[in-house]
Amino acid sequence: PLYMSLVKAIADDIEAGRLPKGSRLPTHRELADELKVAIGTITRAYDEAERRGLIYGDGRRGTYVGELPRPKSLLASLSKGFSMGIDLSKNHPAYAYDPALTEAVRKISRRTDCGHLLEYPPAAGFPEHRRAAAGWIESLGLKADPENLFISGGAQHGLMSAFAAEARPGDIIATEEYSYPGVKAAADILGLQQVGVAIDDEGIIPDALDAVCRKKDVRLLYCNPTFQNPTNAVMSLERMKQIAAVAEKYNLTIIEDEILSPFMDSNHGFIAGLIPDRTYFVISSSKAIAAGLRVGFIVAPVRSRQKLSEAIQGISLGLPPLMAEIFTQWYENGIIEKTIARRKREIAVSQQIAQKILGGYDIKSHSSSYHVWLKLPENWTSLDFAVETQMRGVAVAPAEIFAVDPKSSLDAVRISVGSAPNHDILKTGLEIIADVLSGPKRAGVVTV
């Protein structure tokens, strides 16, 4: 049948590389007109190709080559290298401003008592490392008892451990409707169901969270109150109080991700400070100090210490103590404070460049945030825009990577201005993005 011949043509083009994964196919009408066949033939062909996993339909956005992205592949997509151009898709700190590691390692090597750093640590970490972490967190505005503080291998490990401690397969976790992809990956691995909650410029909307909790048996709430990834929402203290009230009403446990809070000019509080008995506070050195310093910290509710200890042990047997020792040394000699201050200065300049180049478009930014959230003009979908900028040599992260609902209708991209090696490269990348925004959309090409 003709429709099966079309399916074979699609398969052949994919195999030959003429239809790369992620390519947008013509609409049913466009392809029917091009091939001069009935539109029903195209519909049958696309349906069969989707059944076979060759393509997927994404609502009004159109039809794309490949299977509908899964949570684990979304996180992996942000970890892949982009070697042929300017990568503004990953939200890590610029490596150029990392602290000097040589002196820290040399100082540790001169100690006669450093052998214990090769031993298995306690589940929560060595006491001296926990005390340093508690001091750092207190400087950010949250009183942290070292007895309730656990060291993890970065924020992702911390989130995974908290989820594993509090939830079982099938439980529902509520998050922002556009959320950090690592949460989706963790939920998928642990067999948790994820439901998105509507957000505004202050993050999760309390009434929307209340409505979700009325309809569903939500077990956990994950939220990212400071420079929310990807939308840059910042939760006010009043909003935090409202979220805390909903959590109390429905007996929710909250996982509060505050990985970017060290960059806030002034702290206005944390949810963990309002309801510490039901909130896990998670933070990491990866954004504030150095991406490769995989040291995270979890301030846990007192009632959950044993559960969290078992989860951390079950997942990783604790963090390698050498990493925590470097963090402790840098905290005690003031390098962490100096590194954060420098990163804030560099980020402020990066955001000024972004405002100058993209300020005429619908962007959500902040002078201390690593990223910009760009809502696209009507003539662009986020996937098409990301493909077009990448063809011009600049990688950005489309909204689909963050959407809890894979068929979400928002067309936006996250641009990570804080990860550029220097401001000249950032300026070049943003100018290319602006050029794509100001020009016409590239016409699609019928391949089959």
Coordinates of C-alpha atoms in Angstrom, one line a residue:
P1 CA 0.0 0.0 0.0
L2 CA 1.1 3.6 -0.7
Y3 CA 1.1 4.5 3.0
M4 CA 3.5 1.6 3.8
S5 CA 5.8 2.7 1.0
L6 CA 5.9 6.1 2.7
V7 CA 6.7 4.5 6.1
K8 CA 9.6 2.6 4.4
A9 CA 10.8 5.9 2.8
I10 CA 10.8 7.5 6.2
A11 CA 12.7 4.6 7.7
D12 CA 15.2 4.6 4.8
D13 CA 15.8 8.3 5.2
I14 CA 16.4 8.0 8.9
E15 CA 18.9 5.2 8.4
A16 CA 20.7 7.1 5.7
G17 CA 21.0 10.2 7.9
R18 CA 18.8 12.3 5.7
L19 CA 16.3 12.7 8.5
P20 CA 18.4 13.2 11.7
K21 CA 16.8 12.5 15.1
G22 CA 14.8 15.6 16.2
S23 CA 14.1 16.8 12.7
R24 CA 10.6 18.3 12.2
L25 CA 8.6 16.6 9.5
P26 CA 6.2 18.4 7.2
T27 CA 2.6 18.7 8.3
H28 CA 0.1 16.2 6.9
R29 CA -1.3 18.8 4.5
E30 CA 2.2 19.9 3.3
L31 CA 3.4 16.4 2.6
A32 CA 0.1 15.5 0.9
D33 CA 0.4 18.5 -1.4
E34 CA 4.0 17.8 -2.1
L35 CA 3.5 14.2 -3.0
K36 CA 0.0 14.8 -4.6
V37 CA -1.7 12.1 -2.5
A38 CA -4.7 12.1 -0.2
I39 CA -4.2 13.5 3.3
G40 CA -5.6 10.3 4.7
T41 CA -2.6 8.4 3.2
I42 CA -0.2 10.7 5.0
T43 CA -2.1 10.3 8.3
R44 CA -2.0 6.5 8.0
A45 CA 1.7 6.6 7.2
Y46 CA 2.6 8.9 10.2
D47 CA 0.4 6.8 12.5
E48 CA 2.2 3.6 11.5
A49 CA 5.7 5.3 11.7
E50 CA 4.9 6.5 15.2
R51 CA 3.7 3.0 16.2
R52 CA 7.1 1.7 15.1
G53 CA 8.9 4.3 17.1
L54 CA 10.3 6.1 14.0
I55 CA 8.6 9.4 14.8
Y56 CA 6.5 11.0 17.4
G57 CA 3.7 13.6 17.3
D58 CA 3.9 16.6 19.7
G59 CA 0.5 18.3 19.5
R60 CA 0.5 21.6 17.7
R61 CA 4.3 21.6 17.5
G62 CA 4.2 19.0 14.8
T63 CA 5.8 15.6 14.1
Y64 CA 9.4 14.8 14.9
V65 CA 11.9 12.1 14.1
G66 CA 12.7 9.8 17.0
E67 CA 10.9 8.5 20.0
L68 CA 9.3 10.9 22.5
P69 CA 12.2 11.8 24.9
R70 CA 12.3 9.9 28.2
P71 CA 13.4 11.5 31.5
K72 CA 16.8 9.8 31.7
S73 CA 17.7 10.7 28.1
L74 CA 16.7 14.4 28.8
L75 CA 19.3 14.7 31.6
A76 CA 21.9 12.9 29.4
S77 CA 21.2 15.3 26.6
L78 CA 22.5 18.1 28.7
S79 CA 25.7 16.2 29.6
K80 CA 26.8 15.5 26.0
G81 CA 29.7 17.5 24.7
F82 CA 29.2 20.2 22.1
S83 CA 32.5 20.5 20.4
M84 CA 31.7 22.5 17.3
G85 CA 30.7 25.9 18.5
I86 CA 29.5 27.8 21.6
D87 CA 27.7 25.7 24.2
L88 CA 25.1 27.7 26.2
S89 CA 23.0 24.7 27.0
K90 CA 24.7 23.5 30.2
N91 CA 24.1 25.4 33.4
H92 CA 27.5 24.9 35.0
P93 CA 29.9 27.6 36.3
A94 CA 32.6 28.8 34.0
Y95 CA 35.7 26.7 34.5
A96 CA 38.0 29.7 34.0
Y97 CA 37.1 31.0 37.5
D98 CA 37.5 27.7 39.4
P99 CA 39.7 27.9 42.5
A100 CA 43.3 26.7 42.2
L101 CA 43.4 23.0 43.2
T102 CA 47.1 22.5 43.3
E103 CA 47.7 24.2 46.7
A104 CA 44.8 22.5 48.3
V105 CA 46.0 19.0 47.3
R106 CA 49.6 19.9 48.3
K107 CA 48.5 21.0 51.7
I108 CA 46.5 17.8 52.3
S109 CA 49.5 15.7 51.2
R110 CA 51.7 17.4 53.8
R111 CA 49.5 16.3 56.6
T112 CA 50.6 13.3 58.6
D113 CA 47.0 12.4 59.5
C114 CA 45.4 12.4 56.0
G115 CA 45.3 8.6 55.7
H116 CA 41.8 8.5 57.2
L117 CA 40.5 10.2 54.1
L118 CA 40.9 6.9 52.3
E119 CA 38.6 5.1 54.8
Y120 CA 34.9 4.5 54.4
P121 CA 33.2 7.5 56.0
P122 CA 30.2 7.4 58.3
A123 CA 26.9 7.6 56.3
A124 CA 26.5 11.3 57.1
G125 CA 30.2 12.1 56.5
F126 CA 33.1 12.9 58.9
P127 CA 32.2 15.3 61.7
E128 CA 34.7 18.0 60.8
H129 CA 33.3 18.1 57.3
R130 CA 29.8 18.4 58.5
R131 CA 30.7 21.2 60.9
A132 CA 32.3 23.2 58.0
A133 CA 29.2 22.6 55.9
A134 CA 26.9 23.7 58.7
G135 CA 28.9 26.9 59.0
W136 CA 28.7 27.6 55.3
I137 CA 24.9 27.0 55.2
E138 CA 24.4 29.2 58.3
S139 CA 26.3 32.0 56.5
L140 CA 23.6 31.7 53.8
G141 CA 20.8 32.2 56.4
L142 CA 19.8 28.8 57.6
K143 CA 20.7 27.4 61.0
A144 CA 21.9 23.9 60.4
D145 CA 22.7 21.4 63.2
P146 CA 25.6 19.2 62.1
E147 CA 23.8 16.2 63.6
N148 CA 21.0 16.6 61.0
L149 CA 23.4 17.3 58.1
F150 CA 24.5 14.7 55.6
I151 CA 27.2 15.0 52.9
S152 CA 26.3 13.8 49.5
G153 CA 28.1 13.5 46.1
G154 CA 26.6 16.7 44.7
A155 CA 23.0 17.9 44.6
Q156 CA 21.8 15.2 42.2
H157 CA 22.9 12.5 44.7
G158 CA 21.3 14.4 47.5
L159 CA 18.0 14.7 45.7
M160 CA 18.1 11.0 44.8
S161 CA 18.8 10.1 48.4
A162 CA 16.0 12.2 49.8
F163 CA 13.5 10.8 47.3
A164 CA 14.6 7.2 48.1
A165 CA 14.3 7.9 51.8
E166 CA 10.8 9.3 51.6
A167 CA 9.0 7.6 48.7
R168 CA 8.2 4.2 47.3
P169 CA 7.5 3.2 43.7
G170 CA 4.2 4.5 42.5
D171 CA 4.2 7.5 44.9
I172 CA 3.5 11.0 43.3
I173 CA 6.0 13.8 43.5
A174 CA 4.8 17.3 42.6
T175 CA 7.3 19.8 40.9
E176 CA 7.3 23.0 39.0
E177 CA 5.7 22.4 35.6
Y178 CA 9.1 23.2 34.1
S179 CA 11.7 21.7 36.3
Y180 CA 15.4 20.5 36.6
P181 CA 15.8 17.4 34.4
G182 CA 17.6 15.6 37.1
V183 CA 14.4 15.3 39.1
K184 CA 12.7 13.6 36.2
A185 CA 15.6 11.2 35.9
A186 CA 15.5 10.4 39.6
A187 CA 11.8 9.9 39.6
D188 CA 12.0 7.6 36.6
I189 CA 14.7 5.5 38.2
L190 CA 12.8 5.2 41.5
G191 CA 9.5 4.5 39.8
L192 CA 7.9 7.7 41.1
Q193 CA 5.1 9.5 39.2
Q194 CA 5.7 13.2 38.5
V195 CA 3.0 15.9 38.3
G196 CA 3.7 19.5 37.2
V197 CA 2.3 22.4 39.1
A198 CA 1.7 25.8 37.5
I199 CA 4.2 28.5 38.2
D200 CA 4.6 32.3 38.0
D201 CA 7.4 34.7 38.6
E202 CA 7.7 33.5 42.2
G203 CA 7.7 29.8 41.4
I204 CA 4.9 27.4 42.4
I205 CA 1.5 28.9 42.7
P206 CA 0.0 27.9 46.1
D207 CA -3.6 27.6 44.8
A208 CA -2.4 25.4 41.9
L209 CA -0.5 23.2 44.3
D210 CA -3.6 22.9 46.5
A211 CA -5.7 21.9 43.5
V212 CA -3.2 19.2 42.5
C213 CA -3.2 17.9 46.1
R214 CA -7.0 17.8 46.2
K215 CA -7.1 15.6 43.1
K216 CA -4.0 13.4 43.6
D217 CA -2.4 11.7 46.6
V218 CA 0.9 13.7 46.4
R219 CA 3.7 12.3 48.6
L220 CA 6.5 14.8 48.0
L221 CA 7.0 18.3 46.7
Y222 CA 10.2 19.3 45.0
C223 CA 10.9 23.0 44.4
N224 CA 13.7 25.2 43.4
P225 CA 12.9 28.6 45.1
T226 CA 16.0 30.6 44.1
F227 CA 16.7 31.4 40.4
Q228 CA 14.5 28.4 39.5
N229 CA 15.9 26.2 36.8
P230 CA 14.9 27.0 34.0
T231 CA 12.5 30.0 34.5
N232 CA 14.6 32.1 36.9
A233 CA 11.6 32.5 39.3
V234 CA 12.5 33.7 42.8
M235 CA 10.2 32.8 45.7
S236 CA 9.4 35.5 48.2
L237 CA 9.2 34.8 51.9
E238 CA 5.4 35.3 51.7
R239 CA 5.2 32.8 48.9
M240 CA 7.3 30.4 50.9
K241 CA 4.9 30.7 53.8
Q242 CA 1.9 29.9 51.5
I243 CA 3.7 26.8 50.1
A244 CA 4.5 25.7 53.7
A245 CA 0.8 26.1 54.7
V246 CA -0.2 23.8 51.8
A247 CA 2.4 21.3 52.7
E248 CA 1.1 21.3 56.3
K249 CA -2.5 20.9 55.1
Y250 CA -1.8 17.9 52.9
N251 CA 1.1 16.4 55.0
L252 CA 3.6 16.9 52.2
T253 CA 7.4 16.4 52.6
I254 CA 9.3 19.1 50.8
I255 CA 12.6 18.7 49.0
E256 CA 14.0 22.3 48.8
D257 CA 16.8 22.6 46.2
E258 CA 18.8 25.8 46.9
I259 CA 21.8 25.2 44.8
L260 CA 21.9 28.8 43.5
S261 CA 21.1 30.5 46.8
P262 CA 24.7 31.4 47.5
F263 CA 24.4 34.0 44.8
M264 CA 21.5 35.9 46.3
D265 CA 22.4 39.4 47.3
S266 CA 20.4 39.2 50.5
N267 CA 18.7 36.1 52.0
H268 CA 15.0 36.3 52.7
G269 CA 14.6 32.9 54.2
F270 CA 14.1 29.3 53.3
I271 CA 11.2 26.9 53.5
A272 CA 13.4 24.7 55.6
G273 CA 13.6 27.5 58.1
L274 CA 9.7 27.7 58.3
I275 CA 8.9 24.0 58.5
P276 CA 12.1 22.1 59.3
D277 CA 10.2 19.1 60.5
R278 CA 9.0 18.3 57.0
T279 CA 11.7 19.8 54.7
Y280 CA 14.9 18.5 53.2
F281 CA 17.2 21.3 52.4
V282 CA 19.6 20.4 49.5
I283 CA 22.6 22.4 48.4
S284 CA 25.9 21.8 46.6
S285 CA 29.3 23.2 45.8
S286 CA 28.9 22.5 42.1
K287 CA 27.4 25.8 41.0
A288 CA 28.9 28.1 43.6
I289 CA 32.5 26.8 43.7
A290 CA 33.4 24.3 41.1
A291 CA 31.4 21.8 39.0
G292 CA 33.8 19.0 39.5
L293 CA 33.9 19.4 43.3
R294 CA 31.1 16.9 43.8
V295 CA 30.1 17.8 47.4
G296 CA 26.5 18.3 48.3
F297 CA 24.8 18.8 51.6
I298 CA 21.4 17.7 52.9
V299 CA 19.8 19.2 56.0
A300 CA 17.2 16.6 57.0
P301 CA 14.2 16.6 59.3
V302 CA 15.1 15.0 62.6
R303 CA 12.5 12.3 62.1
S304 CA 14.2 11.3 58.8
R305 CA 17.8 10.9 59.8
Q306 CA 17.8 7.1 59.9
K307 CA 15.9 6.8 56.6
L308 CA 18.2 9.2 54.9
S309 CA 21.3 7.4 56.3
E310 CA 20.1 4.1 54.9
A311 CA 19.3 5.6 51.5
I312 CA 22.7 7.2 51.2
Q313 CA 24.5 4.0 52.2
G314 CA 22.3 2.0 49.8
I315 CA 23.1 4.3 46.8
S316 CA 26.7 5.2 47.2
L317 CA 28.2 4.2 50.7
G318 CA 28.8 8.0 51.2
L319 CA 30.9 10.7 49.6
P320 CA 34.6 10.2 49.0
P321 CA 36.1 12.1 52.0
L322 CA 38.9 13.7 49.9
M323 CA 36.3 15.9 48.2
A324 CA 34.8 17.0 51.5
E325 CA 38.3 17.7 52.8
I326 CA 39.0 20.1 49.9
F327 CA 35.7 21.9 50.6
T328 CA 36.5 22.2 54.3
Q329 CA 39.9 23.6 53.6
W330 CA 38.5 26.1 51.1
Y331 CA 35.8 27.1 53.6
E332 CA 38.2 27.6 56.5
N333 CA 40.8 29.7 54.5
G334 CA 38.1 31.9 52.8
I335 CA 38.6 30.6 49.3
I336 CA 34.9 29.7 49.0
E337 CA 33.8 33.2 49.9
K338 CA 36.2 34.8 47.5
T339 CA 35.2 32.4 44.7
I340 CA 31.5 33.1 45.1
A341 CA 32.2 36.8 45.1
R342 CA 34.2 36.6 41.9
R343 CA 31.6 34.4 40.2
K344 CA 28.9 36.9 41.2
R345 CA 30.8 39.7 39.6
E346 CA 31.4 37.7 36.4
I347 CA 27.7 36.6 36.2
A348 CA 26.6 40.3 36.6
V349 CA 28.7 41.2 33.6
S350 CA 27.3 38.3 31.6
Q351 CA 23.8 39.2 32.4
Q352 CA 24.4 42.8 31.4
I353 CA 25.7 41.5 28.0
A354 CA 22.5 39.4 27.7
Q355 CA 20.3 42.3 28.5
K356 CA 22.0 44.5 25.9
I357 CA 21.7 41.9 23.1
L358 CA 18.4 40.2 24.0
G359 CA 16.7 42.9 26.0
G360 CA 14.2 43.6 23.3
Y361 CA 12.8 40.1 23.6
D362 CA 10.7 38.4 26.2
I363 CA 13.4 37.2 28.7
K364 CA 13.4 36.4 32.4
S365 CA 16.8 37.0 33.9
H366 CA 18.5 38.1 37.1
S367 CA 21.9 39.8 37.7
S368 CA 23.0 36.8 39.9
S369 CA 21.6 34.0 37.8
Y370 CA 23.6 31.7 35.6
H371 CA 20.9 31.6 32.9
V372 CA 18.3 33.5 30.9
W373 CA 14.8 32.1 30.1
L374 CA 13.8 33.3 26.6
K375 CA 10.2 33.0 25.5
L376 CA 10.2 32.7 21.7
P377 CA 8.3 34.7 19.1
E378 CA 5.2 33.0 17.7
N379 CA 7.0 31.9 14.5
W380 CA 9.3 29.6 16.4
T381 CA 8.9 26.3 18.4
S382 CA 11.6 25.7 20.9
L383 CA 12.8 22.5 19.2
D384 CA 13.1 24.3 15.8
F385 CA 14.8 27.2 17.4
A386 CA 17.3 25.0 19.2
V387 CA 18.1 23.1 16.0
E388 CA 18.5 26.4 14.1
T389 CA 20.9 27.9 16.6
Q390 CA 22.9 24.7 16.8
M391 CA 23.2 24.8 13.0
R392 CA 24.7 28.3 13.4
G393 CA 27.1 27.0 16.1
V394 CA 25.3 27.8 19.4
A395 CA 23.7 25.2 21.6
V396 CA 20.7 26.2 23.9
A397 CA 18.4 24.0 26.0
P398 CA 14.8 23.9 24.6
A399 CA 11.8 23.9 27.0
E400 CA 11.0 20.2 26.3
I401 CA 14.0 19.2 28.3
F402 CA 12.4 20.7 31.4
A403 CA 8.7 20.2 30.8
V404 CA 7.0 17.7 33.1
D405 CA 4.3 17.3 30.4
P406 CA 6.3 16.4 27.3
K407 CA 3.5 17.9 25.2
S408 CA 3.6 21.2 27.0
S409 CA 2.8 24.2 24.8
L410 CA 5.4 26.8 26.0
D411 CA 7.9 27.7 23.4
A412 CA 11.0 28.9 25.2
V413 CA 14.7 28.1 25.6
R414 CA 17.2 28.3 28.5
I415 CA 20.4 30.1 27.7
S416 CA 23.2 29.5 30.2
V417 CA 25.2 32.7 30.1
G418 CA 27.3 31.8 33.2
S419 CA 29.0 28.8 31.5
A420 CA 30.7 30.7 28.7
P421 CA 34.6 30.6 28.9
N422 CA 34.8 34.4 28.6
H423 CA 32.6 37.4 27.9
D424 CA 33.7 37.7 24.2
I425 CA 32.6 34.2 23.4
L426 CA 29.3 34.8 25.2
K427 CA 28.8 38.0 23.3
T428 CA 29.4 36.1 20.0
G429 CA 26.9 33.4 21.0
L430 CA 24.2 35.8 22.0
E431 CA 24.6 37.8 18.8
I432 CA 24.0 34.6 16.8
I433 CA 20.9 33.9 18.9
A434 CA 19.7 37.5 18.3
D435 CA 20.3 37.1 14.6
V436 CA 18.2 33.9 14.5
L437 CA 15.4 35.7 16.4
S438 CA 15.4 38.7 14.1
G439 CA 15.5 36.7 10.8
P440 CA 12.9 34.6 9.1
K441 CA 12.4 31.0 10.1
R442 CA 14.2 28.6 7.8
A443 CA 11.8 26.9 5.4
G444 CA 11.3 23.2 6.0
V445 CA 12.5 20.8 3.3
V446 CA 10.5 17.8 2.3
T447 CA 12.9 14.8 2.2
V448 CA 10.7 11.8 1.6

